[in-house]
Short mmCIF file of C-alpha atoms in Angstrom, two decimals:
data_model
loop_
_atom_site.label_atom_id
_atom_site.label_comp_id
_atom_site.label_asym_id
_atom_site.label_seq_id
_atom_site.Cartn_x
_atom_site.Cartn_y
_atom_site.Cartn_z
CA UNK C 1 124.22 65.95 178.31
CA UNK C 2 122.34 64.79 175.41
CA UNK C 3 121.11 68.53 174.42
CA UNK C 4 124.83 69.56 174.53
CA UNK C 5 125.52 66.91 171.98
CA UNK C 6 122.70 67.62 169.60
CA UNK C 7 123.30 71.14 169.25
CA UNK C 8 126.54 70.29 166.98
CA UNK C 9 124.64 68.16 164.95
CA UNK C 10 121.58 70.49 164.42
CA UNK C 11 124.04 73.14 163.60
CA UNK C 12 125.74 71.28 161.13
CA UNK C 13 122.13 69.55 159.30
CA UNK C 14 120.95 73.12 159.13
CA UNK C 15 124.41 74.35 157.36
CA UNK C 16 124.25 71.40 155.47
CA UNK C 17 120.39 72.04 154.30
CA UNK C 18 121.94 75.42 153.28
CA UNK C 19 124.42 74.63 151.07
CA UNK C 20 122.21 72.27 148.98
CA UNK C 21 119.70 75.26 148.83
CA UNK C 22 122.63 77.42 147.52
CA UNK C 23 123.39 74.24 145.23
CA UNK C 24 120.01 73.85 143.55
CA UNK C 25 119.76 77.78 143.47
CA UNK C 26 122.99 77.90 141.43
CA UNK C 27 122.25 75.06 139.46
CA UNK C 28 118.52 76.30 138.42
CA UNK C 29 120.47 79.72 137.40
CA UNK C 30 122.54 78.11 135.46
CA UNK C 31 119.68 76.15 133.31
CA UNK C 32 117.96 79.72 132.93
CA UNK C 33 120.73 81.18 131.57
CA UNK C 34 121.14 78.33 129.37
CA UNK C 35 117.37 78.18 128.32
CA UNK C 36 117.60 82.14 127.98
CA UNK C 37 120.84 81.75 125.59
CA UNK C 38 118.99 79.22 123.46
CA UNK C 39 116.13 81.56 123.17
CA UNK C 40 118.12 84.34 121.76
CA UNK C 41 120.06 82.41 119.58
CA UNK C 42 117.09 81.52 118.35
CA UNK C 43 115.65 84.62 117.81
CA UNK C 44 118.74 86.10 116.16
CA UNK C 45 119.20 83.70 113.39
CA UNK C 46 117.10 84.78 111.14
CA UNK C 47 118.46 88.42 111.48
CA UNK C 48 122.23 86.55 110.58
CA UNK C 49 121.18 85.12 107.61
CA UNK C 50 119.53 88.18 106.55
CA UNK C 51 122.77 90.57 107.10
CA UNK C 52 124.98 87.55 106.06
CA UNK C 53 123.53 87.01 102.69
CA UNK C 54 122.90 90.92 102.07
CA UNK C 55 126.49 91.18 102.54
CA UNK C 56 127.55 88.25 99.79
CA UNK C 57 128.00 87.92 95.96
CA UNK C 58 125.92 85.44 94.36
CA UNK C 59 129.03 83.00 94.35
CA UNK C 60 129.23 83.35 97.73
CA UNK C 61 126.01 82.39 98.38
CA UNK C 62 125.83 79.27 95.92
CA UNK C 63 128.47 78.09 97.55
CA UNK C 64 128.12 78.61 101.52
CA UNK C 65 124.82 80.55 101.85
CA UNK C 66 125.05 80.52 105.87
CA UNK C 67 128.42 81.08 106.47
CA UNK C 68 130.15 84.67 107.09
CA UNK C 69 130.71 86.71 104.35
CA UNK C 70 134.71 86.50 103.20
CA UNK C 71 134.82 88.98 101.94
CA UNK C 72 131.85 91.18 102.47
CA UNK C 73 130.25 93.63 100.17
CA UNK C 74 128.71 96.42 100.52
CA UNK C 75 127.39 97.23 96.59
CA UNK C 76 124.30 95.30 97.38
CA UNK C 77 122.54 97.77 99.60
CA UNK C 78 123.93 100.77 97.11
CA UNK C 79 122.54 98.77 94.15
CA UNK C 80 118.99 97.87 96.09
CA UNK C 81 118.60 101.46 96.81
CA UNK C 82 118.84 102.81 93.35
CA UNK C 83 117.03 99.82 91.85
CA UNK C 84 114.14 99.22 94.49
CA UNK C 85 113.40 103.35 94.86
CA UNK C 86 113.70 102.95 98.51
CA UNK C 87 114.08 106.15 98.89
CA UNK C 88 110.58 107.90 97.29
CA UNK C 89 109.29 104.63 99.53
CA UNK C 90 111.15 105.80 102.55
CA UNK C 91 109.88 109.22 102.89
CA UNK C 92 106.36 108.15 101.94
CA UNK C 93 106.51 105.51 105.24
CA UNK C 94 107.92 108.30 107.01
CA UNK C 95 105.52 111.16 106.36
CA UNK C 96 102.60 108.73 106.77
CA UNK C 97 103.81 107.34 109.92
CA UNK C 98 104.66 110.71 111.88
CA UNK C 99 101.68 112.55 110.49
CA UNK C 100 99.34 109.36 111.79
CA UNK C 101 101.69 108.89 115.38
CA UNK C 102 101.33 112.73 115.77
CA UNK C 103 97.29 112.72 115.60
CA UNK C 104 97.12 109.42 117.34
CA UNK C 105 99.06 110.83 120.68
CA UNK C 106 97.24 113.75 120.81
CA UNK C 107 93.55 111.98 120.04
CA UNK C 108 94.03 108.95 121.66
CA UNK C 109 95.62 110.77 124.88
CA UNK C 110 92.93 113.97 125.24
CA UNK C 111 90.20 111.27 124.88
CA UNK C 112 91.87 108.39 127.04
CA UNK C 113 92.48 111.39 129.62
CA UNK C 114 88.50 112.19 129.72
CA UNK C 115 87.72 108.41 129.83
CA UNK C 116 89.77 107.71 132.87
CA UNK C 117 88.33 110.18 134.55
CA UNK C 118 84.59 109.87 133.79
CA UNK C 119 84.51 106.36 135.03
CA UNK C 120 80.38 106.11 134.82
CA UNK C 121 77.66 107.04 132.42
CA UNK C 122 78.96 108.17 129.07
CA UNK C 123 82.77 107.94 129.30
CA UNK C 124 82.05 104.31 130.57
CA UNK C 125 79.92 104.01 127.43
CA UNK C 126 82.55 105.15 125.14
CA UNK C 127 85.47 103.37 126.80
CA UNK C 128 83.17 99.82 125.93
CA UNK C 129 83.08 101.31 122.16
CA UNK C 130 86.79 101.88 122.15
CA UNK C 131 86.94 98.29 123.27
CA UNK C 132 84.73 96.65 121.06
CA UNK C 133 87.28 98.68 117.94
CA UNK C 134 90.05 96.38 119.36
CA UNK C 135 88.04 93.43 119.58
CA UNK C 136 86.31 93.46 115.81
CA UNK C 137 88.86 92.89 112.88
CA UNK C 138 88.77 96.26 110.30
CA UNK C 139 88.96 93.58 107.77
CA UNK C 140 85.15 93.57 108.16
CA UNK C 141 84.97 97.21 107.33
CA UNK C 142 87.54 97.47 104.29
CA UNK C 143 85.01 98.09 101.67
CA UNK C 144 83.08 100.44 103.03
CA UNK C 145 86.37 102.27 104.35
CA UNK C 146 87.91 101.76 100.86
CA UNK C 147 84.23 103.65 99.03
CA UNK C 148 84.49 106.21 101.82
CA UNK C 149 87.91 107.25 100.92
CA UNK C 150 87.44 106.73 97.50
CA UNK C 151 83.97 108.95 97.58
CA UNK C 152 86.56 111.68 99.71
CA UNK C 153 88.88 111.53 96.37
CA UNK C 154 92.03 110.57 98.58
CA UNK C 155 92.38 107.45 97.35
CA UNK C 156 96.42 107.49 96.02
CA UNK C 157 97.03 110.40 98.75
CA UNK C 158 98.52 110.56 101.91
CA UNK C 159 95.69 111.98 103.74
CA UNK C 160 93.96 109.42 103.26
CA UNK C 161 96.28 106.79 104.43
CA UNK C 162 97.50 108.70 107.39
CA UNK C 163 92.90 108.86 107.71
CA UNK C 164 92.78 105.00 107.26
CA UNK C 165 95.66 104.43 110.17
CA UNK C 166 94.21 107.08 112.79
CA UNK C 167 91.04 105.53 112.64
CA UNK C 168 92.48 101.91 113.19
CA UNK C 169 94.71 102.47 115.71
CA UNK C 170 92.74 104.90 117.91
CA UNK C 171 91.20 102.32 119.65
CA UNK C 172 94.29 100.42 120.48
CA UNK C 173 95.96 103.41 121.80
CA UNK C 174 93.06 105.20 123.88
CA UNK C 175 93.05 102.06 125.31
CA UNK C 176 96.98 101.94 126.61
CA UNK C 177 96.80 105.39 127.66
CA UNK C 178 93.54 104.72 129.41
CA UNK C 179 95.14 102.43 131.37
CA UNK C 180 97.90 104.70 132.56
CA UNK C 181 96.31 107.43 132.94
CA UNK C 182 93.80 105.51 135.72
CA UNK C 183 96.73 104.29 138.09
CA UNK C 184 98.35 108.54 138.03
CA UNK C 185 96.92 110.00 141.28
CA UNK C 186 94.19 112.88 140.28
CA UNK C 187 95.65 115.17 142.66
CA UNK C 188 98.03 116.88 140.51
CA UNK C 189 95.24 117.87 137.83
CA UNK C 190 93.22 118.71 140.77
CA UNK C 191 95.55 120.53 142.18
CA UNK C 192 96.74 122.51 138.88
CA UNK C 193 92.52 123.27 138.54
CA UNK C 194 92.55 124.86 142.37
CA UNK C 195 95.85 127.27 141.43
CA UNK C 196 93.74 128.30 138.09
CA UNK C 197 94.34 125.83 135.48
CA UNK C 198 91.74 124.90 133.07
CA UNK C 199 91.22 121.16 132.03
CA UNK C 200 93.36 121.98 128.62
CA UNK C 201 95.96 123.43 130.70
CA UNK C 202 95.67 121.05 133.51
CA UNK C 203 96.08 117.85 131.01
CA UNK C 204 98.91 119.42 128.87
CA UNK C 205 101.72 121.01 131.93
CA UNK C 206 100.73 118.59 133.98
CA UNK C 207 98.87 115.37 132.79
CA UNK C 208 100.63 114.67 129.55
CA UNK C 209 103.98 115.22 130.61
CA UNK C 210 103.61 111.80 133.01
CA UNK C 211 102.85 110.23 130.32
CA UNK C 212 105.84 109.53 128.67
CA UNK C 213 106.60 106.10 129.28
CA UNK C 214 103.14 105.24 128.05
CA UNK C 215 103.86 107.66 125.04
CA UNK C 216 106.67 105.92 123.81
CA UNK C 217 105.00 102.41 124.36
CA UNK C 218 102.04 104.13 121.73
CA UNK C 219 104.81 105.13 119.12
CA UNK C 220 106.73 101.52 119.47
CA UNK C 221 103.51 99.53 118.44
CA UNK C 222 101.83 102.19 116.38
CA UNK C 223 105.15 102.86 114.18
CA UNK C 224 105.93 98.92 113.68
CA UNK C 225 102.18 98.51 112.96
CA UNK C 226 101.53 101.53 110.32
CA UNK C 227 105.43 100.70 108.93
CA UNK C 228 105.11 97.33 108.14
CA UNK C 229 101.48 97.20 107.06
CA UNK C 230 101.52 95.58 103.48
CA UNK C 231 98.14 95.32 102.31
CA UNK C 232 96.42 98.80 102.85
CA UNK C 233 99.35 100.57 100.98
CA UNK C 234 98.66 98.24 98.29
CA UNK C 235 95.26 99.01 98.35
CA UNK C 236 95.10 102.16 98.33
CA UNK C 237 98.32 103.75 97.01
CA UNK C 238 98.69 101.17 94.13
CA UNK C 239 100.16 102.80 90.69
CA UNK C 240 100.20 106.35 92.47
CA UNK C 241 104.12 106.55 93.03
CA UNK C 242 103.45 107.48 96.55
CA UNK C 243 104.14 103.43 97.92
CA UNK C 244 105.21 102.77 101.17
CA UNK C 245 108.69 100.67 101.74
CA UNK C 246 106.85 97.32 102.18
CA UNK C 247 105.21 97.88 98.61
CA UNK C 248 108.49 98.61 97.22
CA UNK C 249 110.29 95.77 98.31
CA UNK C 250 107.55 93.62 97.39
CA UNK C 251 107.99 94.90 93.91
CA UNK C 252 111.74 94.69 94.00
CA UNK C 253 111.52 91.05 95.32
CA UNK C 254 109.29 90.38 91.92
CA UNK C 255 112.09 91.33 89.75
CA UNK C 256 115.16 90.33 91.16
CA UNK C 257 114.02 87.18 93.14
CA UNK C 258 117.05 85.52 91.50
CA UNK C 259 119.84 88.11 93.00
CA UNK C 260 119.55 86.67 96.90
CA UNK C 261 122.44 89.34 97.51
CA UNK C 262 119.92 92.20 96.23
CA UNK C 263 116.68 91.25 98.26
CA UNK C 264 118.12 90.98 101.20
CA UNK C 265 119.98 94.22 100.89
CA UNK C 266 116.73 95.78 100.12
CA UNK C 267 115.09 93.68 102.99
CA UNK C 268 117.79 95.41 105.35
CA UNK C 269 117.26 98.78 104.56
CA UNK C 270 113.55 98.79 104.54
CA UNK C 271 113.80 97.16 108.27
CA UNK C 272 116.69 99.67 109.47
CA UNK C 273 114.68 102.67 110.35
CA UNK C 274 111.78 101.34 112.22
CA UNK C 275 114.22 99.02 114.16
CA UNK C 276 116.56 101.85 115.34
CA UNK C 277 113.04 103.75 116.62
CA UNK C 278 112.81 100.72 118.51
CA UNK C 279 116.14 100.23 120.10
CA UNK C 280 115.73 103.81 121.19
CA UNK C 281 112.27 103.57 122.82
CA UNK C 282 112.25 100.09 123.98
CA UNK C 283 112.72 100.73 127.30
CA UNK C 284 109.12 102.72 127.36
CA UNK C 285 107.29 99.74 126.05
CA UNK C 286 108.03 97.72 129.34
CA UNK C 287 107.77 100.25 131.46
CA UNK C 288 104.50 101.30 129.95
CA UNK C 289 102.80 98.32 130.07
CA UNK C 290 103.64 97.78 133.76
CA UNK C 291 102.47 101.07 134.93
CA UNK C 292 99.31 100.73 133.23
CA UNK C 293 98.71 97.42 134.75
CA UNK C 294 98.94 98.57 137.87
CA UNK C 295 95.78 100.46 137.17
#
């Protein structure tokens, strides 16, 4: 009699120990969405204010700098084009960043591809030196680097910028491929080397081709890097009229630190390229990462 009366009850404690589950479940999704919200509000503000002002007359922005533009303008960005030479500064940041992406993938992909695969002796040897070219800042080498290119006479050239920037970065990205490369099963190399395939042929129809999520992870980090770098194109391309877009708008921010609307016109279109590169590959950079982890 008694266990026919209990059952009820146990049915209805465990329903009700359900629904409070369900309750805190809900309730904790709501707070993340709420925490996540604040986050990117956060993290978009500053990009407001940049297009908000960009987009304002100087009266506008004495008198509400923060609030939207009413109406907006569009005359600063023409203005901080022709005034800034964005453009010569554009195509010098883009020459010297595909030329330096270009020998990076296929360096830092042939060599990561022989390191993952030679796990002992030498390629274990040289996988440690890529590390230790992460670890050490190249701050300690800039004067030496800086003679050597200067002794090479490519100091003010390209070449030697898009030298500087291979060099750099190769460690960085023989190590992300690296990682990759070590959690792709073997057999498909080893299978194109039974069918006939030589290790060049082997890496590029087979190999290279699963590496594309790991290839546009490389570009992501590699382009914002060798884009927004400041110093080095100030170093080295100083008074040759070859300056990168960071350079430029430094320049520009020097003489017309008084005209908000200007700077931040200029500020927008030197940040406009590399960030549509990014909303195009950002799903590789995750996606990268995670496979290469795995390994």
């Amino acid at each position: 009699m008694s266990t026919t009366a209990t059952a009820p009850q146990d049915a209805t404690a465990a329903r009700t120990a359900r629904q409070r589950r369900r309750t805190r479940s809900r309730f904790g999704g709501y707070a993340l969405e709420l925490v996540m919200i604040a986050v990117a509000v956060v993290f978009l503000f500053p990009v407001y204010a940049l297009v908000t002002l960009a987009m304002k007359d100087p009266r506008q922005i004495a008198e509400s700098p923060l609030s939207p533009p009413a109406p907006p303008t569009f005359a600063n960005f023409g203005d901080a084009w022709s005034s800034a030479s964005l453009g010569p500064a554009l195509v010098s940041s883009a020459l010297i960043t595909t030329v330096s992406l270009l020998l990076l993938i296929v360096l830092g992909s042939t060599g990561a591809y022989y390191l993952a695969r030679r796990a002992r002796g030498l390629g274990y040897g040289l996988y440690v030196l890529f590390l230790l070219g992460i670890v050490l800042p190249f701050q300690l080498g800039m004067i030496p680097l800086y003679k050597l290119v200067d002794s090479l006479g490519w100091l003010g050239t390209y070449q030697g910028m898009v030298l500087f920037y291979t060099g750099i970065q190769l460690p960085f990205t023989v190590f992300l491929y690296t990682g990759f490369i070590r959690a792709l099963p073997a057999d498909y190399a080893q299978a194109a080397l039974i069918d006939g395939c030589d290790h060049r042929q082997a890496f590029t129809r087979i190999v290279f081709p699963l590496l594309r999520p790991i290839t546009g992870t490389v570009i992501i980090l590699n382009a914002v890097f060798i884009w927004n770098d400041f110093f080095t194109p100030l170093l080295y391309l100083g008074g040759s009229g070859k300056e990168t877009v960071p350079v430029g708008v430094f320049s520009f921010v020097g003489q017309y630190v008084s005209d908000y609307g200007l700077v931040f016109a200029g500020l927008v279109l030197a940040a406009l390229p590399i960030l549509i590169v990014f909303l195009l590959l950002q799903r590789y950079v995750i996606k990268g990462f995670a496979s290469g982890l795995k390994g």
